[in-house]
Every structure is written in C-alpha cells, then in structure tokens.
Coordinates of C-alpha atoms in Angstrom, one line a residue:
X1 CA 39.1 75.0 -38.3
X2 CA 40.1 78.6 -37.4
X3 CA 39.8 78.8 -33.9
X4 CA 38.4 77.2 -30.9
X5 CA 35.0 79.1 -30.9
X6 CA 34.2 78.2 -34.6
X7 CA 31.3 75.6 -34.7
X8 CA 32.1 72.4 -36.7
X9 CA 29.7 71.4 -39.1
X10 CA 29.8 67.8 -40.4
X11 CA 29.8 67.1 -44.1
X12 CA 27.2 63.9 -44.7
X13 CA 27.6 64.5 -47.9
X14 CA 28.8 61.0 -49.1
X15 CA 26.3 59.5 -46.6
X16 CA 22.8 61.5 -47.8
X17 CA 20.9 60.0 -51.1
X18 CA 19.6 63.3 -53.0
X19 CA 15.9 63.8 -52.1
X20 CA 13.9 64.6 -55.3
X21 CA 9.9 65.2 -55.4
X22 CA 7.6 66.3 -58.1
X23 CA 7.6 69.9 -56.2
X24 CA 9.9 72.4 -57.9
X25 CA 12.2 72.8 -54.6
X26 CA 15.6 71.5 -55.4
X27 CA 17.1 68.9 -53.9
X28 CA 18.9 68.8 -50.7
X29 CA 23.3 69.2 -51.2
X30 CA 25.9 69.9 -49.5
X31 CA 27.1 74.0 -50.3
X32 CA 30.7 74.3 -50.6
X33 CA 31.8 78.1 -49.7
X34 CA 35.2 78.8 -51.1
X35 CA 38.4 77.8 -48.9
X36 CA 40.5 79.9 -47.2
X37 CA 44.4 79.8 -47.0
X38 CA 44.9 78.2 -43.5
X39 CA 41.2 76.5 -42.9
X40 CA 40.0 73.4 -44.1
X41 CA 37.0 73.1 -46.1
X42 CA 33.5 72.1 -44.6
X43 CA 30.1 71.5 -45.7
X44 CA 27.4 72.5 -44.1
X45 CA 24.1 70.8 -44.4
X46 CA 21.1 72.6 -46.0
X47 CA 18.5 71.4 -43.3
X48 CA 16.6 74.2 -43.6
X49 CA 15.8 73.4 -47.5
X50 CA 15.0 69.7 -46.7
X51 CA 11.2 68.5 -46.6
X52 CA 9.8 68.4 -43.3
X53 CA 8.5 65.4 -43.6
X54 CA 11.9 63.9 -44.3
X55 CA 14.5 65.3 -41.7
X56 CA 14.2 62.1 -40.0
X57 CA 16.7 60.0 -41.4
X58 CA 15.5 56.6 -42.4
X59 CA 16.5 53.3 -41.2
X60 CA 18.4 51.5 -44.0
X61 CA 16.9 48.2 -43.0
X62 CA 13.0 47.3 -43.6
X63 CA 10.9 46.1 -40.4
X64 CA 10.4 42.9 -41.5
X65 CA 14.1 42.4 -40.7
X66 CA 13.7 43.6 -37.6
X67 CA 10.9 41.4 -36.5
X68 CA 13.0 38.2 -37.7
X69 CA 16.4 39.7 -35.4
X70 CA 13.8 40.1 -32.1
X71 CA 12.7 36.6 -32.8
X72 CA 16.3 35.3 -32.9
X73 CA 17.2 37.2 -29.5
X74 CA 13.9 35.4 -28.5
X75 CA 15.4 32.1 -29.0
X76 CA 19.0 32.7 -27.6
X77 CA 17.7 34.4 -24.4
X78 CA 15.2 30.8 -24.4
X79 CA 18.4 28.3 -25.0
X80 CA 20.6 30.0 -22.7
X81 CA 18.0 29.9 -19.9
X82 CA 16.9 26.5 -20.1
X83 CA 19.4 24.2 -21.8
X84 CA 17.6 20.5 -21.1
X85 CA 14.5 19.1 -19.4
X86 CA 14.8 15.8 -17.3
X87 CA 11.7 13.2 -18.3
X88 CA 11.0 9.4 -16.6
X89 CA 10.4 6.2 -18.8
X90 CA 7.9 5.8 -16.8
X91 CA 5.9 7.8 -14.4
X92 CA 4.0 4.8 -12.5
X93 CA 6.3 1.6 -12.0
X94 CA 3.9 -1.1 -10.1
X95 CA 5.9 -3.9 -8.5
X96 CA 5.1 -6.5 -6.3
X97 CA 7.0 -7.3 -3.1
X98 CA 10.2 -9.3 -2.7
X99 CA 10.7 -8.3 -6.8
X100 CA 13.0 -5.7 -7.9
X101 CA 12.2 -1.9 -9.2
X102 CA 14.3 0.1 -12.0
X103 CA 13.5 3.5 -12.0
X104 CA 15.4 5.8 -14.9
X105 CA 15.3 9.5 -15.8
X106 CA 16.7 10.4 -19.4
X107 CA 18.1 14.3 -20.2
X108 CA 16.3 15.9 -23.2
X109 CA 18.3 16.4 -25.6
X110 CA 20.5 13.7 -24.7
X111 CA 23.8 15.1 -23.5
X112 CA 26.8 13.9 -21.5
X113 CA 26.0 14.7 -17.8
X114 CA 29.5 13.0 -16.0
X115 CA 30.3 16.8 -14.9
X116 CA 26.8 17.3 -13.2
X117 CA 25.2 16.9 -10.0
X118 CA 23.0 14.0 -10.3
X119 CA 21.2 12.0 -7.7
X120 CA 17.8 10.6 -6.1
X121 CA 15.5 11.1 -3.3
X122 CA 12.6 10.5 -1.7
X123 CA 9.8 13.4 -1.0
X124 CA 12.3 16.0 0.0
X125 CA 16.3 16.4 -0.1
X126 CA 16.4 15.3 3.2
X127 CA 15.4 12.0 2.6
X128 CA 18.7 11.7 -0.3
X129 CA 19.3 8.1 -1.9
X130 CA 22.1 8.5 -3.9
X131 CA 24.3 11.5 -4.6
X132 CA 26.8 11.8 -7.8
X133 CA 29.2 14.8 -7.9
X134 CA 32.9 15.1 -8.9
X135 CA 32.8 11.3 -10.3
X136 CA 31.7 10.4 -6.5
X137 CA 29.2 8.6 -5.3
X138 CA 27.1 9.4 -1.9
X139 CA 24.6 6.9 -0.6
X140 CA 22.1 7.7 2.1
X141 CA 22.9 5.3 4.1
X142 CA 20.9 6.5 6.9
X143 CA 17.8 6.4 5.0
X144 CA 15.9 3.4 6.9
X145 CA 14.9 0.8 4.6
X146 CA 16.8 1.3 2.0
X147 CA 20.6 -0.3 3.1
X148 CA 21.8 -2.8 1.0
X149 CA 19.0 -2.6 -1.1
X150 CA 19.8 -0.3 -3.6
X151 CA 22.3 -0.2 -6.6
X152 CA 23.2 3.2 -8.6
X153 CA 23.8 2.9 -12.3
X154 CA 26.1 5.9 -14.0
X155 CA 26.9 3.7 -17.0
X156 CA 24.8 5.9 -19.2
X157 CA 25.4 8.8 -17.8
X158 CA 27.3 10.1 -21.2
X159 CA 24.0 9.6 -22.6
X160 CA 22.3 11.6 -19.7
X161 CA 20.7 8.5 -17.9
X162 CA 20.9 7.6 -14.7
X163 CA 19.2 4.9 -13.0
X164 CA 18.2 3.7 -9.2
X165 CA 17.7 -0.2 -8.9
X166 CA 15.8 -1.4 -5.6
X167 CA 16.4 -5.3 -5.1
X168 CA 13.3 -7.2 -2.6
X169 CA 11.0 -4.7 -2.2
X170 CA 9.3 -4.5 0.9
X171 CA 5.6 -2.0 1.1
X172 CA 7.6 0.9 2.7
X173 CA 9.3 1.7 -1.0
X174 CA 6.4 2.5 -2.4
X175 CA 6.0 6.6 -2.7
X176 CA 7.3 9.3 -5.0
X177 CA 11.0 9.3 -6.2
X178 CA 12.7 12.4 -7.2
X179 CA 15.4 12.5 -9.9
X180 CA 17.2 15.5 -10.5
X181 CA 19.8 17.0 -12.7
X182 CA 22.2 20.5 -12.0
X183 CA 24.8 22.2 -14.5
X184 CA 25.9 25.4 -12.9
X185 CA 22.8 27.4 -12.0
X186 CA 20.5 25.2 -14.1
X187 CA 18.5 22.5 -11.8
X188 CA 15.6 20.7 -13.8
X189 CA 14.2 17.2 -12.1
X190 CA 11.6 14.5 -12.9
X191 CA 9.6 12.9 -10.4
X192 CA 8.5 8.5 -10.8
X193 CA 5.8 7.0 -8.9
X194 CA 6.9 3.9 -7.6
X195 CA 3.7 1.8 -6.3
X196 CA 3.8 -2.0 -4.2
X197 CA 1.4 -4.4 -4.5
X198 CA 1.3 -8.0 -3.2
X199 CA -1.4 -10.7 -3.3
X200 CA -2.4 -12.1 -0.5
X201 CA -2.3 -16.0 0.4
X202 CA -4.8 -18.8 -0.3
X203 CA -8.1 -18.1 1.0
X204 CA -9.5 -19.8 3.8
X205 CA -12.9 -20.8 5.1
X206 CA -14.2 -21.5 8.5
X207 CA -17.5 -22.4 9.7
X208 CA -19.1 -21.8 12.8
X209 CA -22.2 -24.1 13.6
X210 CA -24.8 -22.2 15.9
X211 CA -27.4 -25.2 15.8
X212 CA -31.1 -24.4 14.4
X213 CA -30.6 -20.8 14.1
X214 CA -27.7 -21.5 11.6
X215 CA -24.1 -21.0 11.1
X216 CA -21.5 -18.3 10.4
X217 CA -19.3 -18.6 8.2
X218 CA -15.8 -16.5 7.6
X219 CA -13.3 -15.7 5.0
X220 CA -9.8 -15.1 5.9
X221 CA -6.6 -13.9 4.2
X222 CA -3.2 -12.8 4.6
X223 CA -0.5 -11.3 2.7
X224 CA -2.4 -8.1 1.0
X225 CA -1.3 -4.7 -0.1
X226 CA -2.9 -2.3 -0.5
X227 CA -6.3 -3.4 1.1
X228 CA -8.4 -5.4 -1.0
X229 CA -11.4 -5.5 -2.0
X230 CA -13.8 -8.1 0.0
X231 CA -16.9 -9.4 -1.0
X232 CA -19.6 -12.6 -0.5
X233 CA -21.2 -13.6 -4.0
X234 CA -24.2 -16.2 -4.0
X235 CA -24.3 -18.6 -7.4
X236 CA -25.9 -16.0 -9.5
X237 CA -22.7 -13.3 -8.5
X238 CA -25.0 -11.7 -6.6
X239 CA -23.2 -9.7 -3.5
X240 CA -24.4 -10.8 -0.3
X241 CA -24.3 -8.4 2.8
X242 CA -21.5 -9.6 5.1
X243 CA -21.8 -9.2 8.6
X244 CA -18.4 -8.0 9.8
X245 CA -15.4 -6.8 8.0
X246 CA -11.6 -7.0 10.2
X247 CA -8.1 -6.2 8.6
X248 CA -5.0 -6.1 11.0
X249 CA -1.0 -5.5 9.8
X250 CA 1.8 -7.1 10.2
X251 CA 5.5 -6.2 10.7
X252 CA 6.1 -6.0 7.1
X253 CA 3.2 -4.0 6.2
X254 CA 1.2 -6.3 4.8
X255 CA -2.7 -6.6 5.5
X256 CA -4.4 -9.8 6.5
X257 CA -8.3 -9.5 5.9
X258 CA -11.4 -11.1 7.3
X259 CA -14.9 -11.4 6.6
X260 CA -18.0 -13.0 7.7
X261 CA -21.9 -13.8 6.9
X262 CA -24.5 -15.6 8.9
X263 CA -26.4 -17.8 6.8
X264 CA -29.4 -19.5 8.2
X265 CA -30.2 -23.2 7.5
X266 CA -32.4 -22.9 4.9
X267 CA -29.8 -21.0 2.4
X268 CA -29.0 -23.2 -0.6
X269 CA -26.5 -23.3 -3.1
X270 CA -23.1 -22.4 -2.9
X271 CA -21.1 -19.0 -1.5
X272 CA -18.0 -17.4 -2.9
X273 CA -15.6 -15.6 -0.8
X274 CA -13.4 -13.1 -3.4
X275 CA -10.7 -10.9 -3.0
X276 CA -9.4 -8.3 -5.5
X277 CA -6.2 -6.3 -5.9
X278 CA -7.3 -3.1 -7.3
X279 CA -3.9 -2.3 -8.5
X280 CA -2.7 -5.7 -10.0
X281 CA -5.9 -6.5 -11.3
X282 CA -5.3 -9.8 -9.4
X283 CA -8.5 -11.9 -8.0
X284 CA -8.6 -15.0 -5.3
X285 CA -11.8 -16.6 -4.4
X286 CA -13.4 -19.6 -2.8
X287 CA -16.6 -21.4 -1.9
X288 CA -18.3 -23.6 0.0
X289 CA -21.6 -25.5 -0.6
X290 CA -24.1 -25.1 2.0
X291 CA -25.9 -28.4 1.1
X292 CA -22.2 -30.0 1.9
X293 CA -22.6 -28.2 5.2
X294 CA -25.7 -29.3 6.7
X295 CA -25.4 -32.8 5.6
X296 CA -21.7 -33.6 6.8
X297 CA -21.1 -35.4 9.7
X298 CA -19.3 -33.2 12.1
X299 CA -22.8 -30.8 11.6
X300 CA -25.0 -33.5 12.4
X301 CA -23.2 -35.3 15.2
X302 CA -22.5 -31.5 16.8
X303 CA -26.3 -31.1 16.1
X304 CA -26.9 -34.3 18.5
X305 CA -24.7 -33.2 20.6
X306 CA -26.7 -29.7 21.1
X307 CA -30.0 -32.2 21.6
X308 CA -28.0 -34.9 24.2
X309 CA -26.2 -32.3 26.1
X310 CA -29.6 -31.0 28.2
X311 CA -30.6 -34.7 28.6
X312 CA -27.1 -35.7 29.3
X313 CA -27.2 -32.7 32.6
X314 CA -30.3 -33.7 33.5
X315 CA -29.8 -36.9 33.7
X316 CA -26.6 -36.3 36.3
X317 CA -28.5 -34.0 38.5
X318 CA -31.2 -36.9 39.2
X319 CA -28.6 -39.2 39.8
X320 CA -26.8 -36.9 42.1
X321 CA -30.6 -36.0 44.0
X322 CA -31.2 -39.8 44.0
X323 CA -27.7 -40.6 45.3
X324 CA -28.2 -37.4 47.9
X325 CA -31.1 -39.3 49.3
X326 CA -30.0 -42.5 49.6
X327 CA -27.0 -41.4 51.2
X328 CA -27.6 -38.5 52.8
X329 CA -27.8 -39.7 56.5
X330 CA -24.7 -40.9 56.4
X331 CA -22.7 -39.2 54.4
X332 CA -21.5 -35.2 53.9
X333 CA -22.8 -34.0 50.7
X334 CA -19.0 -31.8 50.0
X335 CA -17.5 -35.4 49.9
X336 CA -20.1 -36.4 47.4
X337 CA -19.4 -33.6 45.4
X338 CA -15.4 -34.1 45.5
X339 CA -16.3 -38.1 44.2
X340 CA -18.2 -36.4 41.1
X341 CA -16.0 -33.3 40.6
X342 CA -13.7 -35.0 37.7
X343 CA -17.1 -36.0 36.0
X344 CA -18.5 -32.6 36.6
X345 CA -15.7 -31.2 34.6
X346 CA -15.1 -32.8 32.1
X347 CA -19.2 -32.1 31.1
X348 CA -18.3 -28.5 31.4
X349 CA -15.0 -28.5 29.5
X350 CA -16.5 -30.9 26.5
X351 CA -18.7 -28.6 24.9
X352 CA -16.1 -25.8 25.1
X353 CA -13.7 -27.7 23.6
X354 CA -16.6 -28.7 21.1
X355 CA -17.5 -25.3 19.8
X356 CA -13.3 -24.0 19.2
X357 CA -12.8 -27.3 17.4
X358 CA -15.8 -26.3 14.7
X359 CA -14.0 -23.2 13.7
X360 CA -11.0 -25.4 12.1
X361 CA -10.8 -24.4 8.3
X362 CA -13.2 -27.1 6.0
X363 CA -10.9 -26.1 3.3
X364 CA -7.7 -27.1 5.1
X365 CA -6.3 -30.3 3.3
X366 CA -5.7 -31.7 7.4
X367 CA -9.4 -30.8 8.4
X368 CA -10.3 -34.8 7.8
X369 CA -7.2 -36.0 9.6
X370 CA -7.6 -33.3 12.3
X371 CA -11.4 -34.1 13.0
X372 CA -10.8 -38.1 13.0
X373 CA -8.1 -37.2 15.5
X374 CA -9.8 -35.5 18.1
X375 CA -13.1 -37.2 17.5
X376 CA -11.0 -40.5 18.1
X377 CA -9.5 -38.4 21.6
X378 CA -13.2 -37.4 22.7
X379 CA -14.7 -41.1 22.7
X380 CA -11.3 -42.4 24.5
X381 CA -11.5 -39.6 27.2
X382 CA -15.8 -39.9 27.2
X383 CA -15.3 -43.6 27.8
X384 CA -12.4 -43.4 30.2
X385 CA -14.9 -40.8 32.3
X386 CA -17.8 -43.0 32.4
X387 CA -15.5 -46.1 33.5
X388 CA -14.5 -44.4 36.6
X389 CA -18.0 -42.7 37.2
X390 CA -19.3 -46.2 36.9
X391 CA -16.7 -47.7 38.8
X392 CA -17.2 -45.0 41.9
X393 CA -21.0 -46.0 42.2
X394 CA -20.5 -49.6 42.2
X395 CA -17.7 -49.1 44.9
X396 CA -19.8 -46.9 46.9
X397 CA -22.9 -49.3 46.6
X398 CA -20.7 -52.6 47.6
X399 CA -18.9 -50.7 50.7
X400 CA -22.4 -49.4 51.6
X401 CA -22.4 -51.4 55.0
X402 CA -18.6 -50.2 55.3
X403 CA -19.5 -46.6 55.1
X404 CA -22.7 -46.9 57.3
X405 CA -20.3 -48.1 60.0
X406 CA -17.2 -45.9 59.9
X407 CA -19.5 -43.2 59.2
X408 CA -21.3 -44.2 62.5
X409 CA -18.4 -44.5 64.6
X410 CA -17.4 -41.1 63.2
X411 CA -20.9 -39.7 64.7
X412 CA -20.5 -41.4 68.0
X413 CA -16.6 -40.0 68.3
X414 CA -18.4 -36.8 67.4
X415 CA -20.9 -36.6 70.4
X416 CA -18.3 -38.2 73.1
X417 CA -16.3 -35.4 72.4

C-alpha cells in the first residue's frame, strides 16, 4: 500500500477454481503487475474477463444439503419447544360408591419429574387437590368433600407418574380431574374422567286394591346413581305403559325411584318391574303374579269388606231411626248420639286404616306376619266394639222404666221453673 487514497484490491487468487469453456476467451487469473521498491504486491481480479453468467460465485455445498440442515433446525426448534406430553392410563375410570378410585398420569417420554410442579385438580385451578413443588406437598384442604379422603402418591415420580387415590367414594367425586405437569415455561396436562355409579337396593312391590275396577300396583327403589332406567314388562318382555314415574334424592346424592301401573282385574299372567344402570350395565327386577293377586286372601276378604261395609252403615242408621223412635219422647237425641259416638268412630276409622294397611309390600318377607297381626288386632277391637254397643242397648232397654221416670221428673222440674 502506498498511501491512504490507494484502493486495495483483494487477491482471491488461491480461492477461485480457473473457469474454462469451449469458447476461445481465456480463463479468468489473477494479473500480477511488477512490484515496486516500498509497496507490496496485489492482485487484482480480472472481473471484467469473467463470463457473465458466472460472476456469481457458487455455493460450495449442493441443495440437497441444505434441505437436510433446514430439516434438522426443524427438529431442534420442535424438541426444545415441547420437551414431553402428559397422557392418563385411563381416560374413563367407572367406580361405584363407598369403593376406592386411582387415577394416574404418566410423562411421555418417561423422565424424572421430582424438580417439577406437579399436582391435581378439579375443573379449574381454583378447585386444587394436591400441589407438589420444591419436594412439598400442598393439599386442598378446603376443597369440600374431599378431606381425609384422598392420598397423593410421588413414589414414581422419577419415572414421571404421579398418582391421586380417593378412598369411599361418595356421587359428588364424580367429574373431570386435571393432571398437570410444569418444567420452567413448559406446562402440558392430561385430563381423567372419573364417573360414580351405584346400584340401587332390592326392589319392592306394593299393591293397591281399588275393588272391581282393579288395582295399582308400584315399584319402588332406592340407592341409584345416575337415574335408572324404569320399566313394566308383561311375560312376553313386552313394555307396558306405566302410569306415573317419581324419583326424589337423598343427602348423599343418591336417587330412590318409583313407578306405577293400574292393572284391571282381568289382566293375567305375571308383571316385571326392572331397573337398569346404564353405566354399570347392572339390572334388578321383580314380579308379581296377578292370578296370586286376586285369589289371596287379604284381596278377597278386603273385597267383602267393600260389599259389607254399605250394609254394615245401613244397617246402624236403621237402628239409630228405630232407636230415635222408640225413644224419642223421652229422651234428647245429642245424648243418643254421645252413647253411639265410640261406635260411630270406629266405622269411620276401620276402612281408613283398611285401605293404608293394603299398601304394605307383598314381597316383604314380614308381609304374612304383619297381616296376621293386624288382622288378629281388627277382630279383637271389632269384637270389643260390638260388646259394648250390645251391652249399651240392653242397658238402655232394662232401665227403660228408669229413664221414663227421671226423664219425667226432669220435664216436670223443667216447667215448675
């Protein structure tokens, strides 16, 4: 370099292959111009004698290599972004209540997650179960329902599993649980359904008599969840049309279910009451055979009962108009009706207490015990009744003279005053 002004040229001499063609242009070099005492030598480069088609220096690596280093930046960018994925052994757990639920979530690829933030909750992070961070453990104990019930396992958690045991499940676990995982910025989570089903009790039948026009008869259960499915099959599995459906629920959330039919006298054959879980799959039934019905005892005697009770009334009012006018001259009829008033009720009470005793359960293993009982009680009070109504008449008939003259000297007292 002479001075400051002179423009440096840059030898790429040792750098530039020689460009030869078929044309008779020579080849592209680097010129050499003879050196001067005090200067240093440079090259300039020819450009103006190279192709035009070939100033452009050329990459010295093909494009397929470059395609194969994008894809490679591809997969870094990808592994960097997104190191693991959170998945569930299971994404619908059904359990049934009072049992116990395991609900796990497993890192993909397995890695140690002690150094994470790891937990569970339900629906939203509001609603947080458990809570692992810096090798502590943070329970929601808040949470209702769920205090004293549940258990966190960090044994695997070297593996990347972590696991949330419920112990007597009641119908309010049941819902989505959320599982989640966070390294640093990276948050991934999985997400188990956890469903509760219970079956309900043994079911029960009661029948209702309603005399000639026939009798009702109802299916009750208790104990269900979610609501099951209800339905009245004759012998052939044919449904019948029920006439009422009724579900109430109790404190714990479970669902006790009722049904009824009317079936008139002249149905034969035998009726199914059934019950299905649709998520267990589980089924409860029973029947009752109609014939069984209308030829037992309690329907016949309740049926003679329904044919005495009119005679029975009528048979008291004539005695009460026969008694009225035999007596009537001498005596007030309120003090007739205060004699017959314990007789008068019980008649009205009776066939009350009749019809609320029918709807006892005929599948209840009592039912015979229960019936003999009070049928025993009825006869006992019926004949205890008609004793004393007896006795009053034959009283009132011997102390007729007696009555005549107290009931006179009442009269004459009467006018003297």
């Amino acid at each position: 370099m002479e001075g400051a002004g002179i423009k440096m040229n840059i030898c790429l001499q040792n750098h530039i292959t020689p460009y030869t063609t078929s044309s008779n242009r020579r080849p592209t070099y680097c010129q050499r111009p003879p050196a001067t005492e005090g200067s240093r030598s440079w090259c300039p480069l020819m450009v103006n004698e190279m192709p035009e088609d070939r100033r452009v220096m050329e990459p010295a690596f093909s494009s397929l290599s470059g395609y194969f280093v994008a894809i490679l930046l591809l997969q870094i960018t990808v592994l960097t972004s997104e190191q693991f994925t959170v998945s569930s052994s299971r994404s619908h757990h059904v359990v049934m209540v009072g049992s116990q639920a395991e609900l796990s979530c497993q890192l993909s690829p397995p890695q140690n997650a002690q150094l994470m933030q790891v937990g569970w909750f339900r629906d939203r992070h509001s609603q947080m179960i458990y809570l692992y961070e810096d090798g502590e453990e943070h329970s929601g104990e808040g949470i209702q329902n769920y205090m004293n019930r549940t258990v966190f396992l960090k044994d695997a958690l070297e593996e990347g599993k972590i696991t949330l045991q419920i112990y007597n499940v009641t119908v309010f676990h049941g819902g989505q649980y959320h599982c989640f995982f966070k390294d640093g910025h990276t948050y991934e989570e999985g997400i188990v359904d956890l469903r509760v089903a219970a079956v309900g009790l043994d079911v029960q039948i009661n029948v209702q008599i309603l005399g000639t026009e026939g009798f009702v008869v109802e299916c009750t259960s208790g104990g269900w969840f979610p609501q099951a499915q209800m339905a009245w099959r004759d012998s052939s599995g044919n449904v019948i049309p029920h006439s009422s459906k009724s579900y109430s629920q109790d404190g714990a959330g479970l669902l006790h279910l009722k049904m009824t039919i009317l079936l008139k006298n002249s149905t034969h054959g035998p009726v199914t009451c059934c019950f299905y879980n649709p998520v267990t799959g589980r089924e409860k039934r029973a029947g009752i055979v109609i014939s069984d019905i209308l030829f037992k005892s309690e329907y016949m005697s309740l049926m003679s009962h329904k044919i005495s009770y009119p005679w029975i009334y009528l048979s008291i009012v004539v005695a009460l108009l026969f008694l009225r006018i035999k007596v009537a001259e001498n005596i007030r009829c309120v003090h007739l009706v205060f004699q017959c008033l314990p007789f008068l009720m019980y008649i009205g009470i009776l066939p009350i207490y009749l019809q609320f005793r029918k709807r006892v359960s005929v599948s209840d293993d009592l039912f015979l015990l229960y019936s003999i009982w009070t049928d025993d009680l009825c006869i006992i009070l019926g004949i205890l009744m008609l004793f004393f109504t007896l006795l009053i008449f034959v009283l009132l008939y011997t102390l007729k003279d007696f009555v005549q003259l107290w009931t006179s000297g009442f009269s004459s007292e009467t006018e003297e005053a």
